[in-house]
Coordinates of N, CA and C in Angstrom, one line a residue:
X44 N 5.4 28.5 8.5 CA 6.4 27.0 7.2 C 5.6 26.7 6.3
X45 N 5.8 26.5 5.7 CA 5.3 25.2 4.3 C 3.7 26.4 4.3
X46 N 3.8 27.6 4.0 CA 2.4 28.3 3.9 C 2.0 28.7 2.6
X47 N 1.2 27.7 1.1 CA 0.7 28.0 0.3 C 0.8 27.1 -0.8
X48 N 1.5 25.4 -0.1 CA 1.6 24.6 -0.7 C 1.2 23.9 -1.5
X49 N -0.7 24.0 -0.8 CA -2.0 23.2 -0.3 C -2.4 24.4 -0.5
X50 N -3.5 24.1 -1.4 CA -4.6 25.7 -1.4 C -5.9 25.7 -2.5
X51 N -6.8 25.6 -1.9 CA -8.4 25.3 -2.7 C -8.9 26.5 -2.3
X52 N -10.6 26.5 -3.0 CA -11.2 28.1 -3.2 C -12.4 27.0 -3.3
X53 N -13.2 28.1 -2.6 CA -14.8 27.8 -3.1 C -15.2 29.0 -2.9
X54 N -16.2 29.4 -3.2 CA -16.5 30.8 -3.7 C -16.3 32.4 -3.4
X55 N -16.5 33.0 -2.3 CA -15.0 34.1 -1.7 C -14.4 33.7 -1.5
X56 N -13.8 32.8 -0.9 CA -13.2 32.3 0.2 C -12.1 31.2 -0.3
X57 N -10.5 31.5 0.0 CA -9.5 31.0 -0.5 C -9.4 29.9 1.4
X58 N -8.6 28.9 0.7 CA -7.8 28.2 2.3 C -6.7 28.0 1.7
X59 N -6.0 28.3 2.4 CA -4.2 27.4 2.5 C -3.7 27.5 3.7
X60 N -3.2 25.8 3.6 CA -2.0 25.1 4.9 C -0.8 25.6 5.1
X61 N -0.3 25.4 5.8 CA 0.5 26.1 6.2 C 1.6 25.2 7.4
X62 N 1.3 23.7 6.5 CA 2.1 22.7 7.9 C 3.6 22.7 8.5
X63 N 3.8 24.5 8.9 CA 5.3 23.8 9.6 C 4.7 25.1 10.2
X64 N 4.0 25.6 9.8 CA 3.4 26.6 11.4 C 3.7 26.6 12.9
X65 N 4.3 26.8 13.5 CA 5.4 26.6 14.7 C 4.2 27.2 15.4
X66 N 3.3 28.0 15.9 CA 2.7 28.7 17.2 C 2.1 27.6 18.0
X67 N 1.9 26.9 18.1 CA 0.7 26.6 18.2 C 2.1 24.8 18.6
X68 N 2.9 24.9 18.2 CA 4.3 23.5 18.7 C 5.1 23.4 17.5
X69 N 5.7 22.9 17.8 CA 6.9 23.0 16.4 C 6.0 22.1 14.9
X70 N 6.5 22.3 14.3 CA 6.1 21.7 13.2 C 3.9 21.1 13.1
X71 N 3.5 21.7 14.2 CA 2.1 21.5 14.6 C 1.4 22.1 13.2
X72 N 1.2 23.1 12.7 CA 0.8 23.1 11.6 C -0.7 23.5 11.6
X73 N -0.7 25.1 10.7 CA -1.5 25.2 11.2 C -2.7 25.6 9.4
X74 N -3.4 26.7 8.9 CA -4.0 26.4 7.9 C -4.9 28.2 7.6
X75 N -5.0 29.4 6.3 CA -5.6 30.8 6.7 C -6.9 30.8 5.8
X76 N -7.3 30.6 6.2 CA -9.1 31.0 5.3 C -8.4 33.1 5.3
X77 N -8.4 33.0 3.4 CA -9.0 33.9 3.2 C -10.9 35.0 2.8
X78 N -10.8 35.5 2.7 CA -12.0 36.2 1.5 C -11.7 37.2 0.9
X79 N -12.9 37.2 -0.3 CA -12.6 38.4 -1.5 C -13.2 39.3 -1.4
X80 N -13.1 40.4 -1.5 CA -13.6 41.5 -1.4 C -13.9 42.2 -2.3
X81 N -14.0 41.6 -3.4 CA -13.5 41.9 -4.4 C -12.7 42.6 -5.2
X82 N -12.1 43.1 -4.7 CA -11.0 43.5 -5.3 C -8.8 43.4 -4.8
X83 N -9.6 42.5 -3.0 CA -8.4 42.4 -2.5 C -8.4 41.3 -1.9
X84 N -7.6 40.3 -2.0 CA -7.8 39.2 -0.2 C -7.3 39.7 0.9
X85 N -8.1 39.1 2.4 CA -8.3 39.8 3.3 C -8.5 38.7 3.4
X86 N -7.2 38.2 5.4 CA -6.8 37.5 5.7 C -8.1 37.2 6.6
X87 N -9.7 36.3 6.8 CA -10.5 36.0 7.2 C -9.9 34.7 9.1
X88 N -9.1 34.3 9.1 CA -8.7 33.9 10.4 C -7.6 32.3 10.4
X89 N -6.9 32.0 11.3 CA -5.8 31.2 11.2 C -6.3 30.0 12.3
X90 N -6.6 29.4 11.1 CA -7.2 28.2 11.7 C -5.9 26.7 12.5
X91 N -6.2 26.7 14.0 CA -5.5 25.8 14.1 C -5.9 24.8 15.4
X92 N -6.0 23.8 15.7 CA -6.5 22.2 16.7 C -6.0 23.7 17.9
X93 N -7.0 22.7 18.1 CA -7.2 23.6 19.9 C -5.8 22.4 20.6
X94 N -5.4 20.8 20.7 CA -4.9 20.7 21.1 C -3.5 20.1 19.6
X95 N -3.2 21.1 19.5 CA -2.0 20.4 17.9 C -0.8 19.9 19.6
X96 N -0.8 19.0 18.3 CA 0.6 18.4 18.7 C 1.9 18.6 17.8
X97 N 3.5 18.6 18.5 CA 4.4 19.2 17.5 C 4.4 18.0 16.7
X98 N 4.9 18.6 15.6 CA 5.4 17.3 14.1 C 3.9 16.8 13.6
X99 N 2.4 17.1 13.4 CA 1.0 16.4 13.0 C 1.2 16.9 12.0
X100 N 2.5 18.1 10.9 CA 1.4 19.1 10.1 C 0.2 19.0 9.2
X101 N 0.0 20.2 10.6 CA -2.2 20.5 10.7 C -1.7 21.1 8.8
X102 N -2.7 21.4 8.0 CA -2.6 21.9 6.7 C -1.4 21.3 5.8
X103 N -1.6 19.9 5.5 CA -0.7 19.5 4.5 C -1.0 19.6 3.1
X104 N -3.0 19.3 3.8 CA -3.7 19.3 2.8 C -4.9 19.8 2.6
X105 N -5.4 20.3 2.5 CA -7.1 21.5 2.4 C -8.0 21.5 1.9
X106 N -8.6 21.7 2.4 CA -10.2 21.3 1.5 C -11.4 22.3 1.9
X107 N -11.8 23.3 0.6 CA -13.1 24.3 1.1 C -14.3 23.8 0.2
X108 N -15.2 23.7 1.0 CA -16.7 23.6 0.8 C -17.5 24.3 1.6
X109 N -17.7 25.8 0.9 CA -19.2 26.1 1.0 C -18.4 26.7 2.8
X110 N -19.1 27.0 4.0 CA -18.4 27.0 5.1 C -18.0 25.2 5.9
X111 N -17.2 25.2 5.2 CA -16.5 23.7 5.7 C -15.6 23.6 4.5
X112 N -14.8 23.4 6.4 CA -12.8 22.7 5.6 C -12.8 21.9 6.3
X113 N -11.6 21.2 5.9 CA -10.8 19.7 6.0 C -9.6 20.0 6.2
X114 N -8.4 19.9 7.3 CA -7.1 20.0 6.8 C -7.0 18.7 7.5
X115 N -5.5 18.2 6.9 CA -5.3 16.8 7.3 C -4.3 17.6 8.1
X116 N -3.8 16.5 8.5 CA -2.5 15.6 9.7 C -2.7 14.9 10.2
X117 N -0.8 14.5 8.9 CA -1.2 12.8 8.5 C 0.2 12.5 9.7
X118 N 1.1 13.3 10.3 CA 2.1 12.6 11.3 C 0.9 12.4 13.0
X119 N 0.1 13.4 12.7 CA -1.0 13.4 14.7 C -0.7 11.4 14.8
X120 N -0.9 11.9 16.3 CA -0.5 10.5 17.6 C -1.4 10.8 18.5
X121 N -2.7 9.9 18.3 CA -2.4 10.2 19.9 C -2.3 9.6 20.8
X122 N -1.7 9.2 21.0 CA -0.9 8.6 21.8 C 0.5 8.6 22.3
X123 N 1.0 9.9 21.3 CA 2.2 11.0 21.4 C 3.4 10.1 20.9
X124 N 3.4 9.1 20.8 CA 4.9 8.2 21.0 C 5.2 8.2 19.7
X125 N 5.0 8.9 18.6 CA 5.5 9.2 17.0 C 5.4 8.4 16.2
X126 N 3.9 7.9 15.6 CA 3.7 7.0 15.6 C 3.4 7.3 14.0
X127 N 2.9 8.5 13.9 CA 2.9 8.6 12.1 C 1.6 8.5 11.6
X128 N 0.3 8.0 13.1 CA -0.6 8.1 12.6 C -1.5 8.1 11.7
X129 N -2.0 10.1 11.6 CA -2.9 10.4 10.9 C -4.0 10.5 11.0
X130 N -4.6 11.5 11.0 CA -6.2 12.9 10.6 C -6.5 13.1 9.8
X131 N -7.7 14.2 10.0 CA -8.1 15.1 9.7 C -9.1 16.8 11.0
X132 N -9.0 17.8 10.7 CA -9.2 18.1 11.3 C -10.5 18.9 10.6
X133 N -11.8 18.8 11.0 CA -12.8 20.0 10.3 C -13.4 21.4 11.4
X134 N -13.3 22.3 10.2 CA -13.3 23.2 10.9 C -15.2 24.3 10.4
X135 N -16.3 24.2 11.1 CA -17.5 25.2 10.3 C -17.3 26.2 10.6
X136 N -18.3 27.1 9.5 CA -17.9 29.2 10.4 C -19.6 28.7 10.7
X137 N -19.6 29.6 11.8 CA -20.5 29.5 13.1 C -20.5 30.9 13.3
X138 N -21.9 31.2 12.5 CA -21.9 32.9 12.9 C -20.8 33.7 12.6
X139 N -20.5 34.0 12.2 CA -18.9 34.6 11.0 C -17.8 33.5 11.5
X140 N -17.7 32.5 12.5 CA -16.0 32.5 12.9 C -16.1 31.6 12.5
X141 N -15.3 30.3 11.9 CA -14.1 29.0 11.6 C -14.2 28.5 13.2
X142 N -14.8 27.4 14.1 CA -15.1 26.4 14.7 C -14.2 24.7 14.9
X143 N -13.5 24.4 15.3 CA -12.9 23.2 15.1 C -14.1 21.5 15.1
X144 N -15.2 21.1 14.4 CA -16.1 20.9 15.0 C -16.3 19.9 15.4
X145 N -15.0 18.7 14.9 CA -14.4 17.6 14.7 C -13.6 17.1 14.5
X146 N -12.7 15.7 14.3 CA -11.1 14.7 14.2 C -11.9 13.7 13.4
X147 N -11.1 13.3 11.3 CA -11.6 12.0 11.0 C -10.3 11.8 11.5
X148 N -11.1 10.2 12.0 CA -9.7 9.9 12.3 C -10.1 7.7 12.4
X149 N -9.3 7.4 11.6 CA -10.0 6.1 11.0 C -10.1 5.0 12.3
X150 N -11.0 4.0 12.4 CA -10.6 2.8 13.4 C -9.8 2.0 12.7
X151 N -9.2 2.0 11.2 CA -8.3 1.2 11.3 C -7.2 1.8 10.7
X152 N -6.7 3.0 11.5 CA -5.5 3.4 11.5 C -4.3 3.1 12.6
X153 N -3.0 2.1 12.1 CA -2.0 2.6 13.1 C -1.0 3.1 12.5
X154 N 0.2 2.5 13.0 CA 1.4 3.4 12.7 C 1.7 3.9 11.5
X155 N 2.1 4.7 11.0 CA 3.1 5.1 9.8 C 2.2 5.2 8.8
X156 N 0.8 5.2 9.1 CA -0.2 4.6 7.8 C -0.4 6.5 7.2
X157 N 0.3 7.2 7.3 CA 0.2 8.4 6.8 C -1.3 8.9 6.5
X158 N -2.1 9.0 6.9 CA -4.0 9.2 7.2 C -3.8 10.4 7.1
X159 N -4.9 11.4 5.8 CA -4.7 12.5 5.6 C -3.3 13.3 4.9
X160 N -3.2 12.0 3.9 CA -1.9 12.9 3.2 C -2.9 13.5 1.7
X161 N -4.2 13.3 1.9 CA -5.5 13.9 0.9 C -6.0 13.8 0.9
X162 N -6.7 14.9 0.9 CA -8.5 15.0 1.3 C -8.9 15.6 0.2
X163 N -10.3 15.0 0.1 CA -11.0 15.4 -1.3 C -13.1 15.4 0.1
X164 N -13.9 16.7 -0.4 CA -14.9 17.1 0.1 C -16.3 17.4 -1.3
X165 N -17.4 16.4 -1.1 CA -18.2 16.5 -0.6 C -19.9 16.9 -0.8
X166 N -21.1 17.2 -0.6 CA -21.5 16.9 -0.5 C -21.4 16.8 1.6
X167 N -21.0 17.4 2.5 CA -21.4 16.6 3.9 C -19.6 15.4 3.5
X168 N -19.6 15.1 2.5 CA -19.1 13.0 2.5 C -17.2 14.2 2.3
X169 N -16.4 13.0 3.4 CA -15.6 13.2 3.5 C -14.6 12.2 2.5
X170 N -13.8 12.4 1.8 CA -12.6 11.4 1.3 C -11.4 11.3 2.0
X171 N -10.5 10.7 2.5 CA -9.2 10.9 2.9 C -8.2 9.6 2.6
X172 N -7.4 9.8 3.0 CA -6.4 9.2 1.8 C -5.2 8.9 3.0
X173 N -4.9 7.5 3.1 CA -4.2 6.8 3.8 C -2.6 6.0 3.3
X174 N -1.6 6.7 3.7 CA -0.2 6.9 2.4 C -0.1 5.1 2.1
X175 N -0.1 4.6 3.5 CA 0.8 3.5 4.1 C 0.0 2.0 4.2
X176 N -1.8 2.8 4.2 CA -2.8 1.6 5.6 C -2.2 -0.6 4.6
X177 N -2.2 -0.9 5.5 CA -2.2 -2.5 4.7 C -3.6 -3.4 5.0
X178 N -4.0 -2.8 5.1 CA -6.3 -3.3 4.3 C -5.8 -4.4 3.4
X179 N -4.9 -3.8 2.4 CA -4.6 -4.4 1.3 C -3.5 -5.4 1.4
X180 N -2.9 -5.3 1.9 CA -1.0 -5.7 1.3 C -0.5 -5.1 2.2
X181 N 0.8 -5.2 2.6 CA 2.0 -4.1 2.8 C 1.8 -2.8 2.3
X182 N 2.2 -1.3 2.4 CA 1.9 -0.1 2.3 C 1.0 -0.5 0.7
X183 N -0.4 -1.1 0.6 CA -0.9 -0.6 0.3 C -1.4 0.2 -0.7
X184 N -1.9 1.1 1.0 CA -2.6 2.6 1.6 C -4.2 1.9 1.3
X185 N -4.9 3.7 1.0 CA -6.2 3.5 1.3 C -6.8 4.4 1.1
X186 N -8.5 4.3 1.2 CA -9.1 6.0 1.3 C -10.4 5.8 2.0
X187 N -10.4 6.4 2.9 CA -11.2 6.5 4.7 C -12.5 7.9 3.7
X188 N -14.2 6.9 3.9 CA -14.3 8.2 3.8 C -15.6 7.9 5.4
X189 N -16.0 9.4 5.3 CA -17.0 9.4 6.5 C -18.0 10.4 5.9
X190 N -19.3 10.5 6.2 CA -20.4 11.2 6.7 C -20.3 12.2 7.6
X191 N -20.4 13.5 6.8 CA -20.5 14.6 8.4 C -22.1 14.8 8.7
X192 N -22.4 14.5 9.7 CA -24.7 14.4 10.4 C -24.1 16.1 10.3
X193 N -25.3 17.2 10.3 CA -25.9 17.7 10.2 C -26.7 18.3 11.3
X194 N -26.7 19.5 12.5 CA -25.1 19.7 12.7 C -24.0 19.1 13.3
X195 N -22.5 19.2 13.4 CA -21.7 18.9 13.9 C -21.6 18.5 15.6
X196 N -20.8 17.9 16.7 CA -21.0 17.9 17.6 C -19.7 18.2 18.4
X197 N -18.4 18.9 18.4 CA -17.8 18.5 18.7 C -17.3 16.9 19.3
X198 N -16.1 16.9 18.2 CA -16.0 15.5 19.0 C -15.8 14.3 17.9
X199 N -15.5 13.1 18.0 CA -14.4 12.6 17.3 C -15.8 11.8 16.4
X200 N -15.1 11.9 15.2 CA -16.4 10.8 14.1 C -15.5 9.8 13.4
X201 N -16.3 8.5 13.2 CA -16.3 7.1 13.2 C -16.4 7.3 11.6
X202 N -15.5 6.3 10.5 CA -15.5 6.4 9.2 C -17.2 5.3 8.8
X203 N -17.1 6.1 7.5 CA -18.7 5.0 6.8 C -17.2 4.5 6.6
X204 N -17.0 3.4 5.6 CA -15.6 3.0 4.8 C -14.6 3.2 4.4
X205 N -13.7 2.0 4.1 CA -12.6 2.2 3.4 C -12.9 1.2 1.9
X206 N -11.8 2.1 1.9 CA -12.0 1.6 0.3 C -10.2 1.2 0.1
X207 N -9.7 0.0 -0.6 CA -8.9 0.1 -0.9 C -8.5 -0.3 -2.3
X208 N -7.1 -0.7 -3.1 CA -7.2 -1.1 -4.3 C -7.7 -2.2 -4.5
X209 N -8.1 -3.6 -4.0 CA -8.8 -4.4 -4.6 C -10.1 -4.0 -4.4
X210 N -10.9 -2.9 -4.1 CA -12.4 -2.5 -4.3 C -12.6 -2.6 -5.4

């Protein structure tokens, strides 16, 4: 479910989210990577979190930048208390396969902030939108910036900066 709501292309690869996909749990979400062979798009791999949660909506937004894919999950909750905190998962293409490498979750993320409603990537710098973050006032929103190191190691990645409307 939700297949194709967000689509991004990089080179001969296409990434699309499926935020309502149920394979890893009800509305856990997923994304699909396709590769173009010159005449048709062929499914390369389905991307899912190894620790998927129900109703996290992975793939609400997606971004593909070469061998790096970022999938947002705006309702992810590290405590499983239906708090809709949000995060993003980073997948990297290694030895011909897409591997989940890290999760981006801000140190200031809180309940109901829906971090991960939007994402952009450039030169291994990831920007993650937080719809209702309160850094600059009630429901003001923010953008969290992350610099991804090379190579990424499995685990969480800390944010560099939080941008608000006052910035």
